[in-house]
Short mmCIF file of C-alpha atoms in Angstrom, two decimals:
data_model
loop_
_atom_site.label_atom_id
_atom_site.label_comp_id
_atom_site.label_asym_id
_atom_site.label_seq_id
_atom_site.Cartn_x
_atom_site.Cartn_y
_atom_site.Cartn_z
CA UNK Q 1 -0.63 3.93 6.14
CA UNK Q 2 -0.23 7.16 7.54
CA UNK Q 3 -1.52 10.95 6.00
CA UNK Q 4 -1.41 14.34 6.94
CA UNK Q 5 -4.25 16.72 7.12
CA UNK Q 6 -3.95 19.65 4.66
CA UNK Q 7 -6.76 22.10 4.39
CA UNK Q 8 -7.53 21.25 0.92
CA UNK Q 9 -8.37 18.01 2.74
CA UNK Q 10 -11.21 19.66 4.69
CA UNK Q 11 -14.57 21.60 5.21
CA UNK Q 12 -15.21 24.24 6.09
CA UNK Q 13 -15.16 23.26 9.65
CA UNK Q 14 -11.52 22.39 9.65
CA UNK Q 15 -12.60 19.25 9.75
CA UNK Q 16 -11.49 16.05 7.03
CA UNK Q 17 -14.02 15.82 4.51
CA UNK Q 18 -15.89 12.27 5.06
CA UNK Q 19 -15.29 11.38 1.38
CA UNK Q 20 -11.36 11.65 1.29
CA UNK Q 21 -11.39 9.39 4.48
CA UNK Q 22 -13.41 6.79 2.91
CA UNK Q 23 -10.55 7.27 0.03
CA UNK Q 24 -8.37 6.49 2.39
CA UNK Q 25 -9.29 3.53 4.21
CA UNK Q 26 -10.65 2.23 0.65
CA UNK Q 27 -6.70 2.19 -0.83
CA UNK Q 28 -5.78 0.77 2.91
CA UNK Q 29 -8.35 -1.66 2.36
CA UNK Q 30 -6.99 -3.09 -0.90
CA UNK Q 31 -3.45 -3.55 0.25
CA UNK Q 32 -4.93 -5.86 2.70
CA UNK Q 33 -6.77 -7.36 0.02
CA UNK Q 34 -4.34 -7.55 -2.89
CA UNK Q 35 -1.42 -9.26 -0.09
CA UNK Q 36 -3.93 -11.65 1.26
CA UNK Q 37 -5.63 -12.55 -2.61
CA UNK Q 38 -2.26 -12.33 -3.60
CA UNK Q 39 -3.31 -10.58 -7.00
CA UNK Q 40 -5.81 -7.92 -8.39
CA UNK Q 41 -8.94 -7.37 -6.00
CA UNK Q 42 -11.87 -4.71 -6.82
CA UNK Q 43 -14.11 -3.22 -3.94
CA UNK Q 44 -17.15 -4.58 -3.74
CA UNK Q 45 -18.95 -2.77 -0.65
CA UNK Q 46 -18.33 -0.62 2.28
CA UNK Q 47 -19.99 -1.39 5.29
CA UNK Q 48 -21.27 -0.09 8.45
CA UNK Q 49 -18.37 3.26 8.63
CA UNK Q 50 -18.52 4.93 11.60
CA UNK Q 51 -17.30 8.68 11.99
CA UNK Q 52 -16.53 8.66 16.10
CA UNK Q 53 -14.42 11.61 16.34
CA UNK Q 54 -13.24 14.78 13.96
CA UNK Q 55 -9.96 14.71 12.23
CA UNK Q 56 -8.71 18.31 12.18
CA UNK Q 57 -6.74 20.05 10.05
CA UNK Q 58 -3.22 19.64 11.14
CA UNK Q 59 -3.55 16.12 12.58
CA UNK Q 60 -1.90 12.87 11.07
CA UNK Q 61 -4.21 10.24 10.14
CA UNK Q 62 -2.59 6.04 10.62
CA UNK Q 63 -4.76 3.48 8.90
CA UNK Q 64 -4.83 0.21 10.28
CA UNK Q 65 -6.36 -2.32 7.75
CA UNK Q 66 -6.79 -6.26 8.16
CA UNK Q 67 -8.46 -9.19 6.71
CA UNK Q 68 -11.04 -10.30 9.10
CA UNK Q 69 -12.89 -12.44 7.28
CA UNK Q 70 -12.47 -14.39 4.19
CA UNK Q 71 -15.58 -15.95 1.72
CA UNK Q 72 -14.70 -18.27 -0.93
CA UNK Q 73 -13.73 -15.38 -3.28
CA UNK Q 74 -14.16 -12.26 -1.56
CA UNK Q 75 -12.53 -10.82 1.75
CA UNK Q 76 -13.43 -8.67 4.76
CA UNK Q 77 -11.54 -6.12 5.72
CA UNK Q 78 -11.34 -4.10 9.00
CA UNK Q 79 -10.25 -0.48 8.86
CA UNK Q 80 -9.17 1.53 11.80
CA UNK Q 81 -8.35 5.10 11.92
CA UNK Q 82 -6.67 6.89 14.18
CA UNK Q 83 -5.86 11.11 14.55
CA UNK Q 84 -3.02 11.80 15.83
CA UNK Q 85 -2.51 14.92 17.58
CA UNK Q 86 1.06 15.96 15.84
CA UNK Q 87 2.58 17.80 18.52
CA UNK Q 88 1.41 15.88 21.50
CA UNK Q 89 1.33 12.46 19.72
CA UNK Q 90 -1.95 11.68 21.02
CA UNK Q 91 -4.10 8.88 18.98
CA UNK Q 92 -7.65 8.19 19.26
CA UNK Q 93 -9.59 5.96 17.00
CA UNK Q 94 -11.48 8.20 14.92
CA UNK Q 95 -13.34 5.78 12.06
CA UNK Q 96 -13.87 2.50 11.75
CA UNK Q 97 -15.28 0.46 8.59
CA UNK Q 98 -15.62 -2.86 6.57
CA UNK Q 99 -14.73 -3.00 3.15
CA UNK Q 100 -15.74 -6.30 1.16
CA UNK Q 101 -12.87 -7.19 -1.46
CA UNK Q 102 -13.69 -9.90 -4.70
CA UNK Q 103 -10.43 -11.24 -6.30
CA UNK Q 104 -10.23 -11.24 -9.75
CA UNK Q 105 -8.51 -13.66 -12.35
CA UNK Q 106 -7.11 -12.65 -15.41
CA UNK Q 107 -10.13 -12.46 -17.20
CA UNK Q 108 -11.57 -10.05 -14.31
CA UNK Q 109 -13.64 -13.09 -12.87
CA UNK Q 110 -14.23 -13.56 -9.75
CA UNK Q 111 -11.75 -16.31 -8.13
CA UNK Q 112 -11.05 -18.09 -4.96
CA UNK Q 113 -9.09 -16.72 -2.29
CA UNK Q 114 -7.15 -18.43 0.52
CA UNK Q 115 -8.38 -19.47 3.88
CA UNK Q 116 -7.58 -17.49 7.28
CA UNK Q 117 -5.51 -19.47 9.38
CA UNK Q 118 -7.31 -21.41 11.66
CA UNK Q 119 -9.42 -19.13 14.62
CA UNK Q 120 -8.15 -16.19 12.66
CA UNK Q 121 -11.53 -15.39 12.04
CA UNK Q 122 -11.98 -11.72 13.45
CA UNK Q 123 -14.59 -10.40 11.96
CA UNK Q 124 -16.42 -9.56 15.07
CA UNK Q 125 -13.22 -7.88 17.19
CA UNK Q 126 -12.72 -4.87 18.31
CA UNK Q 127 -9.78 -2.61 17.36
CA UNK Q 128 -6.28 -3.31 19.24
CA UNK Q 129 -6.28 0.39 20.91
CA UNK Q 130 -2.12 -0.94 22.19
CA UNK Q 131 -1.24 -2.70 19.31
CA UNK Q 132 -2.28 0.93 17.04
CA UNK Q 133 -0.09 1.89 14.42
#
């Protein structure tokens, strides 16, 4: 995914509020989810974000999201995101998060999900910083 920074995006410090980049990686997040579960998902937790740099008005933000671990109905998810100086086209990774994702049946219950491919287990590896989107 990738957003722009608009001041009604921000604080007063020019700076992206927290909560709309949490929005962000959330919907991110659930695109992962909803392709890998191949049906409807619901968030179940966030987990350990990390704010590492500030995203300034101005800046483009790229979301990199990806299933790094897989329960036998939920899913991890890995979110990277990166600022992106617009007129240099400079990235850094700015946040980085875990998002838990249940899939749901028809009836909204909870209901298996498929395996990771074998050693596709990630859960534990650090971002790509040459393989960024």
């Amino acid at each position: 995914m990738l957003e722009l920074v608009f001041p009604k995006d921000t604080n007063y410090h020019g700076t992206a509020f927290g909560g709309w980049v949490l929005s962000l990686m959330d919907k991110a997040a659930s695109i992962a989810a909803v392709r890998h579960a191949g049906g409807n998902v619901v968030t179940a937790r966030m987990d350990g974000v990390d704010f590492h740099v500030p995203i300034r008005v101005g800046d483009a933000v790229a979301l990199d999201a990806q299933v790094v671990k897989v329960g036998r109905t939920s899913m991890t998810i890995r979110v990277d995101v990166y600022r992106e100086d617009m007129p240099t086209g400079e990235q850094e990774l700015a946040t980085t998060g875990y998002f838990v994702f249940v899939a749901l049946d028809e009836h909204n219950r909870p209901r298996p999900v498929p395996a990771l491919a074998d050693g596709h287990d990630t859960s534990s590896a650090h971002p790509d910083h040459e393989a960024r989107p």
